[in-house]
Amino acid sequence: MSKAKTISLALGGFVAGALISLHIPALADKEVKPGLPIDELRTFAEVYSAIKQGYVEPVEDKKMITNAISGMLSNLDPHSAYLDADAFKDLQVGTQGEFGGLGIEVGMEDGLVKVVSPIEDTPAYRAGVKAGDLIFKLDDTPVKGLTLSDAVKKMRGKPKTPIKISIIRKGESKPIEITLVREVIKVQSVKSKLVEPGYGWVRITQFQENTIGELAKAVSGLYKDGNKLQGLVLDLRNDPGGLLNGAIGVSAAFLPPDVKVVSTDGRTEDAKQEFKARAQDYLRGSKEDPLKSMPIDIKKVPMVVLVNGGSASASEIVAGALQDHKRAIIVGTQTFGKGSVQSVLPLPGNTAIKLTTARYYTPDGRSIQAKGIVPDIIVEETANGSAGGMRIREADLDRHLINDREKEAGKDAAKPESKPEAKPQAKPQSKSGKDKGSKDDAEDEVPARMEYASKGDYQFQQALNLLKGLQIMQGKAKD
């Protein structure tokens, strides 16, 4: 194989039309000359020859080689994969925040496509597709037997064309059929609003090329007209990750200069890196630093970071950095646990392989892999503790990497040693404004399309209560 430059990634999984994350520092070109396993290669050649000569139908050499490459990678871990020309193109385009498809982040489990998370404001999200759903048929094509790349291809298509997906959902006795209409998906990376005088909310839906700039504008907007923040909620729930430099930049926006944000470690020297809260580690090219336009007060404003089982990869880097530096209180439920770095090696024919090359670690050296970030305060999605549907985590995926710092990390969800759950100041209200009923009341479950940072968003309301409590405590301390 000829030498080629690689692009590091910080996100695993596919998105049905495609969500990607690039990690900018490229692995250096290098010659790798391991000893070849002659006996195993001879066996491979014999199997190859047997298929060529005796299979019931002729098989093209290109298809056989492609399948062999795909099989080698897909059997390593859930995030290593062969990318054909279409998948490679989608990977590159996806970081720009615009792509065609249904808007589902997906993985593979037992030969079926498993939904990791529907993306906000997309056909899948609006139709009520949920995390944990297993897709077993696309139109009339069974998913069993398809590669993840092939399944994602079938979910893509021209905008305004329909596709029927058949899913199995935990708790449902019969399969569910949903017809979705494909569209060009434009994902807004950052959303924000002033929820009350003095209290702001910033949500990052995924980490893209423009995330740092959008964050700077969003935070500056919260300070307009002389507003001064007394508290900020950074919402990373259901954010599947994205660009590593975006995660570093978002962390740097709230941390002191030059403190460690994240480090990576692997078998090669290229995989051993350390990234800090500094422009050279999050800027790409010779762009001006958008964080310079942010009010300096934002680095000291009391913060709560909201996370859940859909917060993965780059989201976990941010949450871990702010937690280790004690810059924010992490609230919610345990995160996904995707703590590995993927590198993309371009191949001839505009194809590529995506290979797991390192694990990443929080500033204190904690491995997130198969464990995730454990919140300082556990707050479920509803007052009665329901999770609003089945959640899968990295530790649930076949062939997931182990946590090299905590061997048992993926077996049981960890619990915080202290800090009790935040208590509500008032009963949560339904959309109609009436008090919710008992724990058995169906209204008390999380709706498929909950409005973030609304009165019905239980986790957000607890985060807001916590910020107000911190403000009161700080005021008494000054007195």
Tab-separated table of N, CA and C in Angstrom, residues 315-424:
chain	number	residue	atom	x	y	z
A	315	SER	N	-18.847	15.558	23.034
A	315	SER	CA	-19.639	16.043	24.173
A	315	SER	C	-19.019	15.607	25.490
A	316	GLU	N	-18.539	14.370	25.509
A	316	GLU	CA	-17.941	13.824	26.726
A	316	GLU	C	-16.595	14.471	27.015
A	317	ILE	N	-15.888	14.867	25.975
A	317	ILE	CA	-14.623	15.580	26.166
A	317	ILE	C	-14.880	16.903	26.884
A	318	VAL	N	-15.894	17.644	26.422
A	318	VAL	CA	-16.225	18.931	27.039
A	318	VAL	C	-16.685	18.731	28.481
A	319	ALA	N	-17.617	17.810	28.689
A	319	ALA	CA	-18.126	17.571	30.038
A	319	ALA	C	-17.013	17.122	30.979
A	320	GLY	N	-16.140	16.241	30.497
A	320	GLY	CA	-15.033	15.751	31.318
A	320	GLY	C	-14.051	16.843	31.682
A	321	ALA	N	-13.759	17.728	30.721
A	321	ALA	CA	-12.814	18.818	30.976
A	321	ALA	C	-13.379	19.800	31.993
A	322	LEU	N	-14.642	20.184	31.827
A	322	LEU	CA	-15.247	21.143	32.754
A	322	LEU	C	-15.442	20.524	34.137
A	323	GLN	N	-15.661	19.221	34.184
A	323	GLN	CA	-15.813	18.537	35.467
A	323	GLN	C	-14.475	18.432	36.194
A	324	ASP	N	-13.430	18.012	35.493
A	324	ASP	CA	-12.124	17.854	36.128
A	324	ASP	C	-11.568	19.176	36.643
A	325	HIS	N	-11.811	20.248	35.904
A	325	HIS	CA	-11.314	21.559	36.331
A	325	HIS	C	-12.275	22.251	37.296
A	326	LYS	N	-13.360	21.520	37.672
A	326	LYS	CA	-14.353	22.058	38.621
A	326	LYS	C	-14.914	23.398	38.158
A	327	ARG	N	-15.037	23.512	36.844
A	327	ARG	CA	-15.590	24.740	36.265
A	327	ARG	C	-17.114	24.711	36.211
A	328	ALA	N	-17.690	23.503	36.166
A	328	ALA	CA	-19.143	23.381	36.060
A	328	ALA	C	-19.600	22.150	36.827
A	329	ILE	N	-20.865	22.143	37.182
A	329	ILE	CA	-21.478	20.965	37.793
A	329	ILE	C	-22.172	20.180	36.690
A	330	ILE	N	-21.862	18.908	36.588
A	330	ILE	CA	-22.448	18.071	35.545
A	330	ILE	C	-23.728	17.445	36.093
A	331	VAL	N	-24.821	17.625	35.374
A	331	VAL	CA	-26.142	17.173	35.810
A	331	VAL	C	-26.786	16.327	34.711
A	332	GLY	N	-27.512	15.284	35.113
A	332	GLY	CA	-28.221	14.463	34.139
A	332	GLY	C	-27.988	12.990	34.398
A	333	THR	N	-27.791	12.235	33.333
A	333	THR	CA	-27.526	10.802	33.446
A	333	THR	C	-26.211	10.457	32.763
A	334	GLN	N	-25.702	9.280	33.057
A	334	GLN	CA	-24.399	8.858	32.566
A	334	GLN	C	-24.336	8.897	31.041
A	335	THR	N	-23.221	9.372	30.507
A	335	THR	CA	-23.091	9.568	29.070
A	335	THR	C	-22.788	8.266	28.330
A	336	PHE	N	-22.684	8.357	27.009
A	336	PHE	CA	-22.594	7.191	26.135
A	336	PHE	C	-21.338	6.350	26.344
A	337	GLY	N	-20.192	7.001	26.541
A	337	GLY	CA	-18.952	6.262	26.791
A	337	GLY	C	-18.123	5.984	25.558
A	338	LYS	N	-18.149	6.884	24.585
A	338	LYS	CA	-17.354	6.701	23.361
A	338	LYS	C	-16.036	7.454	23.536
A	339	GLY	N	-15.020	6.721	23.968
A	339	GLY	CA	-13.746	7.354	24.292
A	339	GLY	C	-12.596	6.921	23.415
A	340	SER	N	-12.862	6.675	22.139
A	340	SER	CA	-11.785	6.256	21.226
A	340	SER	C	-11.673	7.226	20.060
A	341	VAL	N	-10.483	7.281	19.485
A	341	VAL	CA	-10.184	8.165	18.363
A	341	VAL	C	-10.064	7.329	17.098
A	342	GLN	N	-10.734	7.762	16.035
A	342	GLN	CA	-10.609	7.092	14.744
A	342	GLN	C	-9.775	7.934	13.776
A	343	SER	N	-8.940	7.265	12.986
A	343	SER	CA	-8.161	7.933	11.956
A	343	SER	C	-8.628	7.432	10.601
A	344	VAL	N	-8.718	8.341	9.644
A	344	VAL	CA	-9.170	7.980	8.306
A	344	VAL	C	-7.979	7.962	7.359
A	345	LEU	N	-7.777	6.823	6.716
A	345	LEU	CA	-6.685	6.651	5.763
A	345	LEU	C	-7.266	6.589	4.358
A	346	PRO	N	-7.085	7.644	3.561
A	346	PRO	CA	-7.601	7.629	2.189
A	346	PRO	C	-6.925	6.533	1.362
A	347	LEU	N	-7.709	5.906	0.501
A	347	LEU	CA	-7.229	4.855	-0.384
A	347	LEU	C	-7.505	5.242	-1.835
A	348	PRO	N	-6.912	4.532	-2.799
A	348	PRO	CA	-7.213	4.818	-4.206
A	348	PRO	C	-8.706	4.671	-4.496
A	349	GLY	N	-9.190	5.418	-5.497
A	349	GLY	CA	-10.590	5.332	-5.882
A	349	GLY	C	-11.506	6.127	-4.981
A	350	ASN	N	-10.963	7.117	-4.274
A	350	ASN	CA	-11.747	7.970	-3.374
A	350	ASN	C	-12.439	7.177	-2.262
A	351	THR	N	-11.820	6.070	-1.862
A	351	THR	CA	-12.309	5.293	-0.736
A	351	THR	C	-11.380	5.522	0.452
A	352	ALA	N	-11.701	4.912	1.580
A	352	ALA	CA	-10.865	5.114	2.770
A	352	ALA	C	-11.174	4.034	3.790
A	353	ILE	N	-10.315	3.915	4.793
A	353	ILE	CA	-10.630	3.097	5.958
A	353	ILE	C	-10.637	3.992	7.188
A	354	LYS	N	-11.532	3.695	8.086
A	354	LYS	CA	-11.624	4.414	9.358
A	354	LYS	C	-11.157	3.451	10.431
A	355	LEU	N	-10.049	3.773	11.070
A	355	LEU	CA	-9.382	2.848	11.982
A	355	LEU	C	-9.231	3.462	13.372
A	356	THR	N	-9.626	2.730	14.390
A	356	THR	CA	-9.440	3.198	15.765
A	356	THR	C	-7.958	3.147	16.112
A	357	THR	N	-7.406	4.284	16.491
A	357	THR	CA	-5.959	4.374	16.712
A	357	THR	C	-5.574	4.822	18.122
A	358	ALA	N	-6.520	5.296	18.914
A	358	ALA	CA	-6.160	5.790	20.251
A	358	ALA	C	-7.397	5.875	21.136
A	359	ARG	N	-7.172	6.015	22.429
A	359	ARG	CA	-8.216	6.358	23.384
A	359	ARG	C	-7.960	7.782	23.847
A	360	TYR	N	-9.018	8.473	24.243
A	360	TYR	CA	-8.780	9.807	24.788
A	360	TYR	C	-9.128	9.852	26.269
A	361	TYR	N	-8.543	10.829	26.967
A	361	TYR	CA	-8.606	10.902	28.423
A	361	TYR	C	-8.915	12.332	28.873
A	362	THR	N	-9.599	12.440	29.995
A	362	THR	CA	-9.912	13.745	30.569
A	362	THR	C	-8.634	14.351	31.159
A	363	PRO	N	-8.674	15.631	31.536
A	363	PRO	CA	-7.470	16.254	32.108
A	363	PRO	C	-6.878	15.495	33.290
A	364	ASP	N	-7.715	14.843	34.100
A	364	ASP	CA	-7.229	14.078	35.245
A	364	ASP	C	-6.803	12.661	34.874
A	365	GLY	N	-6.845	12.346	33.595
A	365	GLY	CA	-6.389	11.039	33.139
A	365	GLY	C	-7.447	9.952	33.150
A	366	ARG	N	-8.718	10.322	33.280
A	366	ARG	CA	-9.773	9.315	33.273
A	366	ARG	C	-10.081	8.894	31.839
A	367	SER	N	-10.249	7.602	31.639
A	367	SER	CA	-10.681	7.105	30.341
A	367	SER	C	-12.203	7.098	30.296
A	368	ILE	N	-12.752	7.644	29.220
A	368	ILE	CA	-14.198	7.702	29.059
A	368	ILE	C	-14.722	6.418	28.408
A	369	GLN	N	-13.827	5.665	27.760
A	369	GLN	CA	-14.233	4.512	26.974
A	369	GLN	C	-15.064	3.504	27.769
A	370	ALA	N	-16.241	3.176	27.233
A	370	ALA	CA	-17.162	2.177	27.798
A	370	ALA	C	-17.709	2.567	29.170
A	371	LYS	N	-17.390	3.755	29.640
A	371	LYS	CA	-17.912	4.220	30.922
A	371	LYS	C	-18.690	5.517	30.765
A	372	GLY	N	-18.083	6.467	30.105
A	372	GLY	CA	-18.700	7.769	29.957
A	372	GLY	C	-18.395	8.683	31.125
A	373	ILE	N	-19.104	9.780	31.168
A	373	ILE	CA	-18.979	10.758	32.251
A	373	ILE	C	-20.126	10.539	33.229
A	374	VAL	N	-19.793	10.346	34.492
A	374	VAL	CA	-20.810	10.195	35.537
A	374	VAL	C	-21.127	11.589	36.081
A	375	PRO	N	-22.383	12.020	35.997
A	375	PRO	CA	-22.735	13.367	36.476
A	375	PRO	C	-22.444	13.545	37.964
A	376	ASP	N	-22.183	14.772	38.347
A	376	ASP	CA	-22.038	15.092	39.768
A	376	ASP	C	-23.375	14.919	40.478
A	377	ILE	N	-24.453	15.231	39.782
A	377	ILE	CA	-25.799	15.078	40.325
A	377	ILE	C	-26.640	14.315	39.307
A	378	ILE	N	-27.146	13.147	39.707
A	378	ILE	CA	-27.981	12.346	38.823
A	378	ILE	C	-29.401	12.905	38.812
A	379	VAL	N	-29.879	13.269	37.645
A	379	VAL	CA	-31.260	13.709	37.457
A	379	VAL	C	-31.803	12.987	36.239
A	380	GLU	N	-32.829	12.177	36.442
A	380	GLU	CA	-33.436	11.451	35.330
A	380	GLU	C	-34.248	12.404	34.452
A	381	GLU	N	-34.759	11.860	33.344
A	381	GLU	CA	-35.422	12.725	32.369
A	381	GLU	C	-36.810	13.183	32.811
A	382	THR	N	-37.405	12.468	33.758
A	382	THR	CA	-38.698	12.892	34.285
A	382	THR	C	-38.678	12.812	35.796
A	383	ALA	N	-39.685	13.403	36.424
A	383	ALA	CA	-39.746	13.427	37.885
A	383	ALA	C	-39.898	12.040	38.479
A	384	ASN	N	-40.505	11.113	37.732
A	384	ASN	CA	-40.697	9.769	38.281
A	384	ASN	C	-39.542	8.840	37.951
A	385	GLY	N	-38.519	9.383	37.286
A	385	GLY	CA	-37.322	8.591	37.037
A	385	GLY	C	-37.316	7.827	35.744
A	386	SER	N	-38.357	7.926	34.922
A	386	SER	CA	-38.366	7.198	33.658
A	386	SER	C	-37.329	7.785	32.724
A	387	ALA	N	-36.776	6.918	31.900
A	387	ALA	CA	-35.712	7.347	30.992
A	387	ALA	C	-36.239	7.719	29.625
A	388	GLY	N	-37.522	7.621	29.411
A	388	GLY	CA	-38.074	8.033	28.132
A	388	GLY	C	-37.680	7.128	26.989
A	389	GLY	N	-37.472	5.840	27.205
A	389	GLY	CA	-37.101	4.917	26.135
A	389	GLY	C	-35.762	4.263	26.422
A	390	MET	N	-35.496	3.174	25.734
A	390	MET	CA	-34.281	2.406	25.954
A	390	MET	C	-33.061	3.166	25.459
A	391	ARG	N	-32.036	3.197	26.256
A	391	ARG	CA	-30.785	3.850	25.884
A	391	ARG	C	-29.706	2.793	25.684
A	392	ILE	N	-28.985	2.889	24.584
A	392	ILE	CA	-27.816	2.041	24.423
A	392	ILE	C	-26.584	2.882	24.687
A	393	ARG	N	-25.533	2.211	25.122
A	393	ARG	CA	-24.283	2.892	25.401
A	393	ARG	C	-23.152	2.151	24.719
A	394	GLU	N	-21.993	2.761	24.702
A	394	GLU	CA	-20.825	2.143	24.066
A	394	GLU	C	-20.599	0.733	24.590
A	395	ALA	N	-20.772	0.531	25.890
A	395	ALA	CA	-20.528	-0.777	26.490
A	395	ALA	C	-21.509	-1.837	25.997
A	396	ASP	N	-22.618	-1.415	25.384
A	396	ASP	CA	-23.599	-2.367	24.851
A	396	ASP	C	-23.262	-2.823	23.441
A	397	LEU	N	-22.333	-2.138	22.780
A	397	LEU	CA	-22.009	-2.455	21.394
A	397	LEU	C	-21.082	-3.668	21.319
A	398	ASP	N	-21.308	-4.499	20.307
A	398	ASP	CA	-20.448	-5.666	20.112
A	398	ASP	C	-19.009	-5.225	19.849
A	399	ARG	N	-18.063	-5.945	20.431
A	399	ARG	CA	-16.624	-5.743	20.206
A	399	ARG	C	-16.143	-4.351	20.639
A	400	HIS	N	-16.820	-3.726	21.599
A	400	HIS	CA	-16.356	-2.420	22.048
A	400	HIS	C	-15.012	-2.555	22.763
A	401	LEU	N	-14.206	-1.505	22.665
A	401	LEU	CA	-12.931	-1.484	23.385
A	401	LEU	C	-13.185	-1.413	24.887
A	402	ILE	N	-12.319	-2.041	25.641
A	402	ILE	CA	-12.450	-1.952	27.092
A	402	ILE	C	-11.866	-0.628	27.577
A	403	ASN	N	-12.230	-0.261	28.765
A	403	ASN	CA	-11.649	0.896	29.413
A	403	ASN	C	-10.324	0.446	30.032
A	404	ASP	N	-9.210	0.954	29.509
A	404	ASP	CA	-7.896	0.469	29.953
A	404	ASP	C	-7.522	0.937	31.352
A	405	ARG	N	-8.273	1.902	31.891
A	405	ARG	CA	-7.988	2.390	33.238
A	405	ARG	C	-8.907	1.744	34.276
A	406	GLU	N	-10.094	1.315	33.838
A	406	GLU	CA	-11.057	0.666	34.733
A	406	GLU	C	-11.644	-0.526	33.994
A	407	LYS	N	-11.104	-1.695	34.199
A	407	LYS	CA	-11.468	-2.890	33.444
A	407	LYS	C	-12.946	-3.231	33.558
A	408	GLU	N	-13.579	-2.913	34.686
A	408	GLU	CA	-14.982	-3.275	34.897
A	408	GLU	C	-15.924	-2.122	34.570
A	409	ALA	N	-15.400	-1.086	33.933
A	409	ALA	CA	-16.185	0.136	33.752
A	409	ALA	C	-17.477	-0.077	32.984
A	410	GLY	N	-17.465	-0.959	31.995
A	410	GLY	CA	-18.639	-1.099	31.160
A	410	GLY	C	-19.702	-2.025	31.688
A	411	LYS	N	-19.454	-2.693	32.807
A	411	LYS	CA	-20.395	-3.704	33.284
A	411	LYS	C	-21.574	-3.130	34.057
A	412	ASP	N	-21.305	-2.143	34.880
A	412	ASP	CA	-22.377	-1.539	35.667
A	412	ASP	C	-22.234	-0.033	35.620
A	413	ALA	N	-23.353	0.653	35.490
A	413	ALA	CA	-23.336	2.111	35.505
A	413	ALA	C	-22.880	2.595	36.870
A	414	ALA	N	-21.914	3.488	36.847
A	414	ALA	CA	-21.380	3.992	38.112
A	414	ALA	C	-22.339	4.997	38.727
A	415	LYS	N	-22.269	5.120	40.017
A	415	LYS	CA	-23.100	6.083	40.730
A	415	LYS	C	-22.205	7.080	41.462
A	416	PRO	N	-22.622	8.346	41.572
A	416	PRO	CA	-21.809	9.320	42.289
A	416	PRO	C	-21.744	8.983	43.769
A	417	GLU	N	-20.637	9.323	44.376
A	417	GLU	CA	-20.452	9.004	45.788
A	417	GLU	C	-21.211	9.953	46.703
A	418	SER	N	-21.475	11.145	46.226
A	418	SER	CA	-22.157	12.126	47.069
A	418	SER	C	-23.041	13.004	46.201
A	419	LYS	N	-23.528	14.047	46.770
A	419	LYS	CA	-24.409	15.016	46.133
A	419	LYS	C	-25.727	14.380	45.721
A	420	PRO	N	-26.761	14.602	46.478
A	420	PRO	CA	-28.062	14.012	46.160
A	420	PRO	C	-28.684	14.665	44.944
A	421	GLU	N	-29.727	14.006	44.455
A	421	GLU	CA	-30.431	14.551	43.295
A	421	GLU	C	-31.029	15.903	43.627
A	422	ALA	N	-30.952	16.814	42.632
A	422	ALA	CA	-31.556	18.121	42.831
A	422	ALA	C	-33.062	17.988	42.947
A	423	LYS	N	-33.661	18.741	43.866
A	423	LYS	CA	-35.101	18.648	44.104
A	423	LYS	C	-35.818	19.779	43.382
A	424	PRO	N	-36.976	19.473	42.803
A	424	PRO	CA	-37.729	20.516	42.119
A	424	PRO	C	-38.333	21.503	43.111
